[in-house]
Coordinates of C-alpha atoms in Angstrom, one line a residue:
M231 CA 0.0 0.0 0.0
A232 CA 1.3 3.4 -1.0
R233 CA 1.3 5.1 2.5
T234 CA 4.9 5.8 3.2
G235 CA 5.3 8.9 1.0
S236 CA 1.9 10.5 1.5
S237 CA 1.6 13.6 3.7
R238 CA -1.3 14.4 6.0
R239 CA -2.5 17.1 3.7
T240 CA -2.2 14.9 0.6
F241 CA -4.0 12.1 2.3
M242 CA -6.9 14.2 3.5
A243 CA -7.4 15.8 0.1
G244 CA -7.3 12.4 -1.6
A245 CA -9.6 10.8 0.9
A246 CA -12.1 13.6 0.7
A247 CA -12.2 13.6 -3.1
G248 CA -11.9 9.9 -3.8
T249 CA -13.8 8.2 -1.0
A250 CA -16.2 10.8 0.1
G251 CA -19.3 8.8 -0.4
A252 CA -18.0 5.3 0.2
L253 CA -18.7 3.5 3.4
A254 CA -16.8 0.3 4.2
A255 CA -18.9 -2.7 3.2
A256 CA -18.0 -5.1 6.0
G257 CA -20.0 -3.6 9.0
P258 CA -21.6 -5.9 11.6
A259 CA -24.6 -7.8 10.4
D260 CA -26.8 -6.2 13.0
A261 CA -25.8 -2.6 12.4
A262 CA -28.5 -0.2 11.2
P263 CA -28.0 0.9 7.6
A264 CA -26.4 4.3 7.3
P265 CA -28.7 6.8 5.5
A266 CA -27.5 9.0 2.7
P267 CA -26.4 12.4 3.9
A268 CA -29.3 14.3 2.1
T269 CA -32.2 12.2 3.5
A270 CA -32.9 14.4 6.5
A271 CA -32.4 17.7 4.8
T272 CA -36.1 18.5 4.9
A273 CA -36.5 18.1 8.6
L274 CA -38.0 21.2 10.2
S275 CA -35.6 23.5 11.9
A276 CA -36.4 25.5 15.0
D277 CA -38.0 28.3 13.0
G278 CA -40.2 25.8 11.1
T279 CA -38.8 26.8 7.7
G280 CA -37.9 23.3 6.6
A281 CA -34.2 24.1 6.5
T282 CA -31.6 21.5 7.5
R283 CA -31.5 20.9 11.3
R284 CA -28.3 22.3 12.8
V285 CA -26.4 20.6 15.6
A286 CA -23.5 22.1 17.6
V287 CA -21.2 19.3 18.9
L288 CA -19.2 20.6 21.9
G289 CA -15.8 18.8 21.8
G290 CA -13.9 16.9 19.1
G291 CA -12.7 13.8 20.9
V292 CA -13.9 10.3 20.2
A293 CA -17.4 11.1 21.5
G294 CA -17.7 14.3 19.5
L295 CA -16.5 12.9 16.3
T296 CA -18.8 9.8 16.7
A297 CA -21.8 12.1 17.2
A298 CA -20.8 14.2 14.2
H299 CA -20.4 11.1 12.1
E300 CA -23.8 9.6 13.0
L301 CA -25.6 12.9 12.6
A302 CA -24.0 13.8 9.3
E303 CA -25.0 10.5 7.9
R304 CA -28.6 11.3 8.8
G305 CA -28.6 14.7 7.0
Y306 CA -28.0 17.1 9.9
A307 CA -25.7 20.1 9.5
V308 CA -23.0 19.6 12.2
T309 CA -20.4 22.0 13.5
V310 CA -17.8 20.7 16.0
Y311 CA -16.2 23.1 18.5
E312 CA -12.9 21.8 19.7
R313 CA -10.5 23.9 21.9
R314 CA -7.3 22.1 21.0
A315 CA -7.1 19.3 18.5
L316 CA -9.4 16.6 17.0
G317 CA -9.2 13.2 18.6
G318 CA -8.9 14.4 22.3
K319 CA -7.0 12.0 24.5
A320 CA -7.0 9.4 21.6
R321 CA -5.0 11.6 19.2
S322 CA -1.3 11.4 18.4
M323 CA 0.8 14.5 18.0
D324 CA 4.1 15.8 16.7
V325 CA 7.2 16.3 18.8
P326 CA 8.0 20.0 18.1
G327 CA 11.3 20.6 16.3
S328 CA 12.1 16.9 15.9
A329 CA 11.9 16.6 12.1
R330 CA 15.1 16.6 10.0
G331 CA 15.9 15.9 6.4
G332 CA 12.4 16.0 5.1
R333 CA 11.1 13.4 7.6
R334 CA 8.0 13.6 9.7
P335 CA 8.2 14.8 13.3
L336 CA 8.6 12.1 15.9
P337 CA 5.1 10.8 16.8
A338 CA 3.9 11.3 20.4
E339 CA 0.6 10.7 22.2
H340 CA -1.3 11.2 25.4
G341 CA -1.1 7.5 25.9
F342 CA -0.8 4.3 23.8
R343 CA -3.9 3.1 22.1
F344 CA -5.6 -0.2 23.1
I345 CA -8.7 -1.4 21.1
P346 CA -9.5 -4.8 22.5
G347 CA -11.9 -7.4 21.0
I348 CA -14.5 -6.7 23.6
Y349 CA -15.3 -3.4 21.7
H350 CA -18.0 -3.5 19.1
N351 CA -19.4 0.0 18.6
L352 CA -16.0 1.7 18.0
P353 CA -14.9 -1.0 15.5
D354 CA -18.2 -0.5 13.7
T355 CA -17.4 3.2 13.3
M356 CA -13.8 2.4 12.2
R357 CA -15.1 0.2 9.4
R358 CA -17.1 3.1 8.1
I359 CA -14.1 5.4 7.8
P360 CA -12.5 5.0 4.4
F361 CA -8.8 4.4 4.2
P362 CA -6.9 4.0 0.9
G363 CA -6.3 0.3 0.1
N364 CA -8.4 -1.0 3.0
A365 CA -11.6 -3.0 2.3
N366 CA -12.7 -2.4 5.9
G367 CA -11.6 1.2 6.3
V368 CA -9.4 2.1 9.2
W369 CA -10.5 -1.0 11.0
D370 CA -8.0 -2.9 8.8
N371 CA -5.3 -0.8 10.5
L372 CA -5.8 -2.8 13.7
V373 CA -3.1 -5.4 14.5
A374 CA -2.9 -7.9 17.4
P375 CA 0.3 -8.1 19.6
R376 CA 1.0 -11.7 20.2
E377 CA 2.2 -11.7 23.8
M378 CA 2.3 -9.7 27.0
M379 CA 4.5 -9.4 30.1
F380 CA 4.4 -8.7 33.8
A381 CA 7.8 -7.2 34.4
R382 CA 8.9 -7.7 38.0
A383 CA 11.4 -5.7 40.0
G384 CA 13.9 -6.9 42.6
G385 CA 15.1 -9.9 40.7
R386 CA 11.8 -11.6 40.6
E387 CA 11.0 -13.5 37.4
D388 CA 9.3 -11.6 34.6
L389 CA 6.1 -13.3 33.5
R390 CA 5.8 -13.5 29.7
A391 CA 3.0 -15.3 28.0
P392 CA 1.1 -15.5 24.7
I393 CA -2.2 -13.6 24.8
P394 CA -5.0 -16.1 25.3
W395 CA -7.4 -16.2 22.4
Q396 CA -9.3 -18.8 20.5
D397 CA -11.4 -17.9 17.5
H398 CA -13.8 -20.7 18.1
A399 CA -15.9 -20.8 21.3
P400 CA -16.6 -23.8 23.5
A401 CA -19.8 -25.5 22.4
V402 CA -21.2 -25.1 25.9
L403 CA -19.9 -22.6 28.3
T404 CA -20.3 -24.1 31.8
P405 CA -18.9 -22.9 35.1
D406 CA -16.5 -25.9 35.0
E407 CA -15.3 -24.8 31.5
I408 CA -14.8 -21.2 32.8
R409 CA -13.0 -22.5 35.9
R410 CA -10.6 -24.6 33.8
A411 CA -9.9 -21.8 31.3
L412 CA -9.3 -19.2 34.0
T413 CA -7.1 -21.5 36.0
G414 CA -5.0 -22.2 33.0
I415 CA -4.6 -18.5 32.1
L416 CA -3.7 -17.5 35.7
Q417 CA -1.2 -20.3 36.1
T418 CA 0.5 -19.3 32.9
L419 CA 0.5 -15.5 33.6
V420 CA 0.9 -15.0 37.3
R421 CA 2.0 -18.3 38.9
L422 CA 0.5 -17.9 42.3
P423 CA 0.1 -20.7 44.8
L424 CA -2.5 -23.1 43.6
H425 CA -4.9 -22.4 46.5
E426 CA -4.8 -18.6 45.8
T427 CA -5.4 -19.2 42.1
A428 CA -8.4 -21.5 42.9
Y429 CA -9.8 -18.9 45.3
F430 CA -9.5 -16.1 42.8
V431 CA -11.2 -18.2 40.1
D432 CA -14.1 -18.9 42.6
R433 CA -14.4 -15.2 43.2
A434 CA -14.6 -14.6 39.4
L435 CA -17.3 -17.2 39.2
V436 CA -19.3 -15.4 41.9
F437 CA -19.2 -12.2 39.8
L438 CA -19.9 -13.9 36.5
T439 CA -23.0 -15.6 37.8
S440 CA -24.3 -12.6 39.8
C441 CA -27.5 -11.0 38.6
D442 CA -27.7 -7.4 37.6
E443 CA -29.4 -6.4 40.8
R444 CA -26.6 -7.9 42.9
R445 CA -24.0 -6.2 40.7
D446 CA -25.7 -2.8 40.9
E447 CA -26.7 -2.8 44.5
V448 CA -23.9 -4.8 46.2
W449 CA -20.9 -5.1 44.0
E450 CA -21.0 -1.5 42.9
R451 CA -20.6 -0.6 46.6
T452 CA -17.9 -3.2 47.3
P453 CA -14.2 -2.4 46.7
W454 CA -12.3 -4.8 44.5
W455 CA -9.8 -5.3 47.3
E456 CA -12.6 -6.5 49.6
F457 CA -14.3 -8.6 47.0
T458 CA -11.1 -10.5 46.1
R459 CA -10.2 -10.9 49.8
A460 CA -6.8 -9.4 49.0
G461 CA -6.1 -8.6 52.6
R462 CA -5.9 -12.3 53.4
M463 CA -3.6 -13.2 50.5
S464 CA 0.1 -13.2 49.6
A465 CA 1.9 -10.0 48.5
E466 CA 2.0 -11.5 45.0
Y467 CA -1.7 -11.9 44.9
Q468 CA -2.2 -8.4 46.2
R469 CA 0.3 -6.9 43.8
I470 CA -1.0 -8.6 40.6
L471 CA -4.7 -9.4 41.0
A472 CA -5.7 -6.5 43.2
I473 CA -3.4 -3.5 42.8
G474 CA -2.2 -4.3 39.3
V475 CA -5.6 -4.8 37.8
T476 CA -7.0 -1.6 39.2
R477 CA -4.2 1.0 39.5
N478 CA -2.2 0.0 36.4
I479 CA -5.2 -0.5 34.2
V480 CA -8.1 1.7 35.4
A481 CA -6.0 4.2 37.5
T482 CA -8.2 3.5 40.6
K483 CA -6.9 2.3 43.9
A484 CA -7.9 -1.4 44.7
E485 CA -9.2 -0.3 48.1
E486 CA -11.7 2.1 46.3
A487 CA -12.4 0.6 42.9
S488 CA -15.9 -0.6 42.2
T489 CA -16.1 -4.4 41.9
R490 CA -19.0 -3.8 39.4
T491 CA -16.7 -1.9 37.1
V492 CA -13.6 -4.1 37.5
G493 CA -15.6 -7.3 37.3
T494 CA -17.6 -6.3 34.2
L495 CA -14.4 -5.6 32.4
G496 CA -12.9 -8.9 33.5
E497 CA -16.0 -10.8 32.5
A498 CA -15.8 -9.3 29.0
F499 CA -12.2 -10.3 28.6
V500 CA -12.9 -13.8 29.8
F501 CA -15.6 -14.2 27.1
N502 CA -13.2 -12.6 24.6
A503 CA -10.4 -15.0 25.4
L504 CA -12.8 -17.9 25.0
G505 CA -13.9 -16.7 21.6
R506 CA -17.4 -15.6 22.7
G507 CA -19.0 -12.4 21.3
A508 CA -15.7 -10.8 20.2
D509 CA -14.9 -8.4 17.4
G510 CA -11.4 -9.8 17.4
P511 CA -8.4 -10.8 19.6
P512 CA -8.3 -9.4 23.2
D513 CA -5.4 -7.1 22.5
R514 CA -5.3 -4.9 19.4
I515 CA -3.4 -1.7 18.6
L516 CA -3.0 0.5 15.5
N517 CA -0.4 -0.2 12.8
L518 CA 0.5 3.5 12.5
P519 CA 0.5 6.6 14.8
T520 CA -3.2 7.2 15.8
N521 CA -3.7 10.3 13.6
E522 CA -2.2 8.6 10.5
A523 CA -4.2 5.4 11.0
W524 CA -7.5 6.8 12.2
I525 CA -8.1 10.5 13.3
D526 CA -6.9 12.2 10.0
P527 CA -8.9 9.8 7.8
W528 CA -11.9 10.4 10.1
E529 CA -11.6 14.1 9.8
A530 CA -11.4 13.9 6.0
H531 CA -14.4 11.7 5.8
L532 CA -16.5 13.9 8.1
R533 CA -15.6 17.0 6.0
S534 CA -16.8 15.1 3.0
L535 CA -20.1 14.6 4.7
G536 CA -20.4 18.3 5.3
V537 CA -19.2 18.5 8.9
E538 CA -17.6 21.8 9.8
F539 CA -14.9 22.2 12.4
R540 CA -14.0 25.1 14.6
I541 CA -10.7 24.1 16.0
G542 CA -9.2 26.4 18.7
W543 CA -12.7 27.4 19.9
T544 CA -13.3 26.9 23.6
V545 CA -16.7 26.2 25.1
R546 CA -17.3 28.5 28.1
E547 CA -21.0 28.1 29.0
V548 CA -24.1 26.4 27.8
L549 CA -26.9 29.0 28.0
Y550 CA -30.4 28.2 29.2
G551 CA -33.6 30.1 28.7
D552 CA -37.3 29.4 28.0
G553 CA -37.0 25.7 28.8
R554 CA -34.2 25.1 26.2
V555 CA -30.6 25.6 25.5
S556 CA -30.6 29.0 23.8
G557 CA -27.0 29.1 22.7
V558 CA -23.4 28.4 23.8
T559 CA -20.8 31.0 24.8
V560 CA -17.6 30.2 23.0
E561 CA -14.2 31.8 22.8
D562 CA -12.6 31.9 19.4
P563 CA -8.9 31.4 18.7
A564 CA -8.3 35.2 19.1
G565 CA -9.9 35.2 22.6
A566 CA -13.1 37.0 21.6
R567 CA -16.3 35.6 23.1
Q568 CA -19.4 35.1 21.1
T569 CA -22.7 33.1 21.2
V570 CA -23.3 30.3 18.8
T571 CA -26.8 28.8 18.2
A572 CA -28.2 25.6 16.7
D573 CA -31.3 23.6 16.9
H574 CA -29.7 20.9 19.1
Y575 CA -26.6 20.7 21.2
V576 CA -24.5 17.6 22.0
S577 CA -22.0 18.1 24.8
A578 CA -19.0 15.8 24.1
L579 CA -16.5 17.3 26.6
P580 CA -14.8 15.2 29.3
V581 CA -16.8 15.4 32.5
E582 CA -14.3 17.6 34.3
H583 CA -14.6 20.2 31.5
A584 CA -18.3 19.7 30.7
R585 CA -19.6 20.4 34.2
R586 CA -17.8 23.8 34.2
T587 CA -20.0 24.9 31.3
W588 CA -23.3 24.1 33.1
G589 CA -24.6 27.1 34.9
A590 CA -27.1 27.2 37.7
A591 CA -30.2 27.5 35.4
L592 CA -29.2 24.6 33.3
R593 CA -28.5 22.5 36.4
A594 CA -31.8 23.4 37.9
A595 CA -33.5 22.2 34.7
D596 CA -32.1 18.7 35.1
P597 CA -30.7 17.7 38.6
M598 CA -28.9 14.8 36.9
L599 CA -26.3 17.3 35.8
G600 CA -25.5 18.3 39.4
R601 CA -24.9 14.6 40.3
C602 CA -22.0 14.6 37.8
D603 CA -20.1 16.8 40.3
K604 CA -19.7 13.6 42.3
L605 CA -17.8 11.8 39.5
Q606 CA -14.1 11.6 40.1
T607 CA -11.1 11.9 37.8
D608 CA -7.4 11.2 38.3
W609 CA -4.1 11.4 36.4
M610 CA -3.1 8.7 33.8
T611 CA -0.7 10.3 31.4
G612 CA 1.8 9.1 28.8
I613 CA 5.5 9.7 28.1
Q614 CA 7.4 8.4 25.1
F615 CA 11.1 7.4 25.0
Y616 CA 12.7 7.3 21.6
L617 CA 15.5 4.7 21.2
T618 CA 18.4 4.4 18.8
E619 CA 18.4 0.6 19.2
R620 CA 15.4 -1.8 19.4
A621 CA 15.3 -3.2 23.0
P622 CA 14.5 -6.9 23.2
L623 CA 11.6 -6.6 25.6
V624 CA 8.3 -8.2 24.5
H625 CA 6.1 -8.4 21.4
G626 CA 3.2 -6.5 23.0
H627 CA 2.3 -4.7 26.2
L628 CA 4.3 -4.9 29.4
N629 CA 3.1 -4.1 32.9
C630 CA 5.7 -3.0 35.4
I631 CA 3.7 -4.5 38.2
D632 CA 6.1 -3.4 41.0
S633 CA 6.8 0.1 39.8
P634 CA 5.8 2.8 42.3
W635 CA 4.2 4.9 39.5
S636 CA 2.3 1.9 38.1
L637 CA 3.9 1.9 34.6
T638 CA 2.5 0.1 31.5
A639 CA 4.2 0.3 28.1
I640 CA 4.6 -0.9 24.6
Q641 CA 7.3 -0.7 21.9
Q642 CA 5.6 0.7 18.8
A643 CA 7.8 0.5 15.8
E644 CA 7.4 -3.3 15.2
H645 CA 3.7 -2.8 15.1
W646 CA 3.9 -0.1 12.5
P647 CA 5.0 -2.2 9.4
A648 CA 3.9 0.6 7.0
R649 CA 6.6 2.8 8.4
D650 CA 10.4 2.6 8.4
F651 CA 10.8 4.5 11.7
P652 CA 14.3 6.0 11.1
A653 CA 13.6 6.7 7.5
D654 CA 10.2 8.4 8.1
Y655 CA 10.5 10.1 11.5
G656 CA 12.7 12.5 13.4
D657 CA 16.4 12.9 12.5
G658 CA 16.9 9.3 11.4
A659 CA 18.6 8.2 14.6
A660 CA 15.6 6.9 16.5
V661 CA 14.5 3.4 15.5
D662 CA 11.7 2.9 18.0
C663 CA 9.2 4.6 20.4
L664 CA 8.7 3.1 23.9
S665 CA 5.3 4.5 24.9
V666 CA 4.7 4.5 28.6
D667 CA 1.6 5.3 30.7
I668 CA 2.0 6.7 34.2
S669 CA -1.0 5.7 36.3
E670 CA 0.2 6.7 39.8
W671 CA 1.2 10.3 40.3
D672 CA 0.9 10.5 44.1
K673 CA 3.5 8.0 45.4
P674 CA 7.2 8.6 45.9
G675 CA 9.5 7.3 43.2
I676 CA 12.8 5.4 43.5
L677 CA 15.2 8.1 42.2
Y678 CA 14.2 11.3 43.9
G679 CA 11.8 10.1 46.6
K680 CA 9.2 12.5 45.2
T681 CA 5.8 12.0 43.7
A682 CA 5.4 12.5 39.9
K683 CA 3.5 15.7 40.6
Q684 CA 6.3 17.0 42.8
C685 CA 8.9 16.3 40.1
T686 CA 9.9 18.6 37.3
R687 CA 9.3 17.4 33.7
D688 CA 13.0 16.4 33.4
E689 CA 12.8 14.6 36.8
V690 CA 9.6 12.7 35.7
A691 CA 11.4 11.5 32.6
R692 CA 14.5 10.3 34.6
E693 CA 12.3 8.7 37.2
V694 CA 10.2 6.8 34.7
W695 CA 13.3 5.6 32.9
A696 CA 14.8 4.5 36.2
Q697 CA 11.6 2.6 37.2
L698 CA 11.6 0.9 33.7
K699 CA 15.2 -0.2 34.2
A700 CA 14.4 -1.5 37.7
S701 CA 11.7 -3.7 36.3
L702 CA 13.5 -4.8 33.1
N703 CA 17.2 -4.9 33.9
D704 CA 17.1 -6.9 37.2
S705 CA 17.4 -10.4 35.9
G706 CA 21.0 -10.5 34.7
R707 CA 20.3 -8.9 31.3
T708 CA 20.5 -5.2 30.5
L709 CA 17.5 -4.7 28.2
L710 CA 17.3 -0.9 28.5
R711 CA 20.6 1.0 28.0
D712 CA 21.1 4.7 28.8
S713 CA 23.3 4.9 25.7
T714 CA 20.3 4.1 23.4
L715 CA 18.0 6.8 24.8
H716 CA 17.6 9.4 22.0
S717 CA 15.0 11.7 23.6
W718 CA 11.7 11.7 25.4
F719 CA 8.4 13.6 25.2
L720 CA 5.9 14.1 28.1
D721 CA 2.3 14.9 27.3
P722 CA 2.0 18.7 27.1
G723 CA -1.4 18.5 28.8
V724 CA 0.5 18.2 32.1
D725 CA 1.7 21.6 33.4
G726 CA 3.1 23.1 36.6
L727 CA 5.0 20.0 37.6
G728 CA 7.3 20.6 40.5
T729 CA 5.2 23.6 41.7
P730 CA 2.5 23.7 44.4
N731 CA -0.2 23.7 41.7
P732 CA 0.4 21.0 39.0
T733 CA -2.4 20.7 36.4
N734 CA -3.6 18.1 33.9
Q735 CA -5.9 19.0 31.0
D736 CA -6.6 15.4 30.3
E737 CA -7.6 13.6 33.4
L738 CA -9.1 10.1 33.4
L739 CA -12.5 9.2 34.8
I740 CA -12.0 6.7 37.7
H741 CA -14.4 4.3 39.3
P742 CA -14.6 4.3 43.1
T743 CA -17.5 2.5 44.7
G744 CA -20.9 4.0 44.3
T745 CA -20.0 6.5 41.5
F746 CA -21.8 4.5 38.8
H747 CA -25.1 5.7 40.2
H748 CA -24.1 9.3 39.6
R749 CA -23.5 8.8 35.9
P750 CA -26.0 10.6 33.6
S751 CA -28.0 9.3 30.7
A752 CA -27.4 10.6 27.2
G753 CA -30.8 12.3 27.0
T754 CA -31.5 15.1 29.5
R755 CA -34.7 16.8 30.6
I756 CA -33.7 19.8 28.4
P757 CA -35.3 19.0 25.1
N758 CA -32.4 20.1 22.8
F759 CA -29.4 19.2 25.0
F760 CA -27.7 15.8 25.0
L761 CA -24.7 14.3 26.7
S762 CA -21.9 12.1 25.3
G763 CA -18.5 11.0 26.7
D764 CA -17.1 8.1 28.6
F765 CA -18.8 9.4 31.8
V766 CA -22.3 8.8 30.4
A767 CA -24.1 5.6 31.6
V768 CA -23.7 2.9 28.9
D769 CA -23.2 -0.8 29.1
I770 CA -19.4 -0.6 29.4
D771 CA -19.0 1.6 32.5
L772 CA -15.2 1.9 32.2
A773 CA -13.6 5.2 30.9
T774 CA -12.9 3.9 27.4
M775 CA -13.1 5.0 23.7
E776 CA -15.8 2.4 23.4
G777 CA -17.8 4.1 26.1
A778 CA -17.3 7.4 24.4
N779 CA -18.5 6.0 21.1
A780 CA -21.5 4.1 22.5
S781 CA -22.6 7.2 24.5
A782 CA -22.5 9.4 21.4
R783 CA -24.7 6.9 19.5
A784 CA -27.1 7.0 22.5
A785 CA -27.1 10.8 22.4
V786 CA -27.9 10.8 18.7
N787 CA -30.7 8.3 19.2
A788 CA -32.2 10.5 21.9
L789 CA -31.9 13.5 19.6
L790 CA -33.6 11.7 16.8
D791 CA -36.4 10.7 19.2
R792 CA -36.9 14.3 20.3
D793 CA -36.9 15.4 16.7
G794 CA -39.5 12.9 15.7
S795 CA -37.1 11.7 13.0
S796 CA -37.8 8.7 10.8
E797 CA -34.1 8.1 10.2
P798 CA -32.7 4.7 11.3
R799 CA -31.4 4.8 14.9
C800 CA -27.8 4.1 15.7
T801 CA -26.9 0.6 16.7
V802 CA -25.7 0.6 20.3
K803 CA -24.3 -2.9 20.9
K804 CA -24.0 -4.1 24.4
L805 CA -21.2 -6.2 26.0
Y806 CA -21.6 -9.9 25.2
R807 CA -23.8 -12.0 27.5
A808 CA -23.3 -15.8 27.4
P809 CA -26.8 -17.5 27.3
E810 CA -25.7 -20.3 29.6
I811 CA -24.5 -17.8 32.2
E812 CA -27.7 -15.8 31.9
E813 CA -29.5 -18.8 33.1
L814 CA -27.3 -18.9 36.2
K815 CA -27.8 -15.1 36.7
R816 CA -31.6 -15.6 36.7
H817 CA -31.2 -18.2 39.4
D818 CA -29.0 -15.7 41.3
Q819 CA -31.7 -13.1 41.0
W820 CA -34.1 -15.4 42.9
R821 CA -31.5 -16.0 45.6
Y822 CA -30.7 -12.3 45.9
R823 CA -34.3 -11.3 46.4
L824 CA -34.5 -13.9 49.1
G825 CA -31.5 -12.4 50.8
L826 CA -29.2 -15.4 50.0
R827 CA -25.6 -15.3 48.8
N828 CA -24.6 -16.2 45.2
V829 CA -24.4 -20.0 45.0
F830 CA -20.6 -19.9 44.3
D831 CA -20.0 -17.4 47.2
L832 CA -18.5 -19.5 50.0
G833 CA -17.0 -16.5 51.8

């Protein structure tokens, strides 16, 4: 495929001209057919003139772009207001001043992409974004790493294993089959004492067979640490199955994380690994930097559908009057404030930014908005290290399970086969990008004894590098060498490090117990105002791109309902539910209503 020599501008022009009207043909069988862009053009606007209905989408991340995509396909005139750059936390970005000799700048990102097989709504959107040479659009840019590793510090053995995945499901999924599969996976990956493995598997079966009422009313209010009985177990059990699963992956402390959230995610991955209800393998990433593989083609396609973008425009307040949203105060790139109006408004800002735009009148119109103040966010931010030699680490993600700052990482160049890293990026010296996520910003490190927030940017880079080496160079082999470190790049959304007031423009929604019940629905009591974003209540309650995508589809459906539109509704696919397990959950519902424990819950 002729990708290597094409610039972003050339690609976008070509995509807009050559593939403007083409949607990928291989969408899911149960997806609603996408309407032609002109079919809703005669819907009545607010003034009753029959003009095309106008929608202002506030925010250009995954939620905002998804809403714009679905609305534009249904004939709405969409304008997206984005303060910084399209793609939000999912975007990649250029390292300033890093390009030499006609090469592209080094690619950087807020954090590495992870698009597992449990996702269904996001992959459906990706299939509908044309990409030159791809039959299935940008979805064909997904590749599956073949292994993973828990990198241990202090001389403990690193745990490397192939990623469990079978593309054919068991004929009948019984509790014994699940117990056998989970036991095998755990013994391969974590190597705990057999009695601890058996106990954890039993706890997993308790959750898997718990009815929705027990999950919502009991497990949502039970910390993962308590549910897994981590306090009774070995340090290895605590580190891997309690702390590692929560802090390293969902950036929430095990002592606070909702069992409902953690268990729902684990359940989905169990079914995925067993080949049930999956879009693909459990671990997938993009084969190019995110903007090249996905965001730039998406922008080009949306422009071809008539979507307009106002980039550099900041949403300041959603205005309310006469029972409706009357407009939105925005600040343009020059700093001038103005009011923009539309027939409908879809808020697609992250919750910590969205709730600042909701004034007292708007909140009074729907108390659900006020409950969003109880949702919590924390820091989970990326740093990239560019290397002059490929380090022999692992062909996939690694989790530095003992690192004080809860580091996870992946080497990216080997997964970008369409790019010759040194020939295409930077000054030609860097051959790989080791992308690292920092999930713990409030614990002292090993180099300076300071938290990440207390460190300067340079100190953060040195500390992360030191923690990586402590996990990877402690088994008699030097896998990371100082001499191969070309440069590093820390997400610019983090500011004020080393001062009393550090800030982060891109915090992550976290999931302490009880917070699920504060999450809003996509439709509000305000007839022309809708919510999207990974904080909105959808089937996957984890802060994910899948949640952002699903919530945007739900917001569009609510808008179509309010409009009385005859357009097809967006498909919002839920997480897979195994029919055999649903039978057990119905039995558990009977036990729960009688005040009895789950049948597998032996204490």
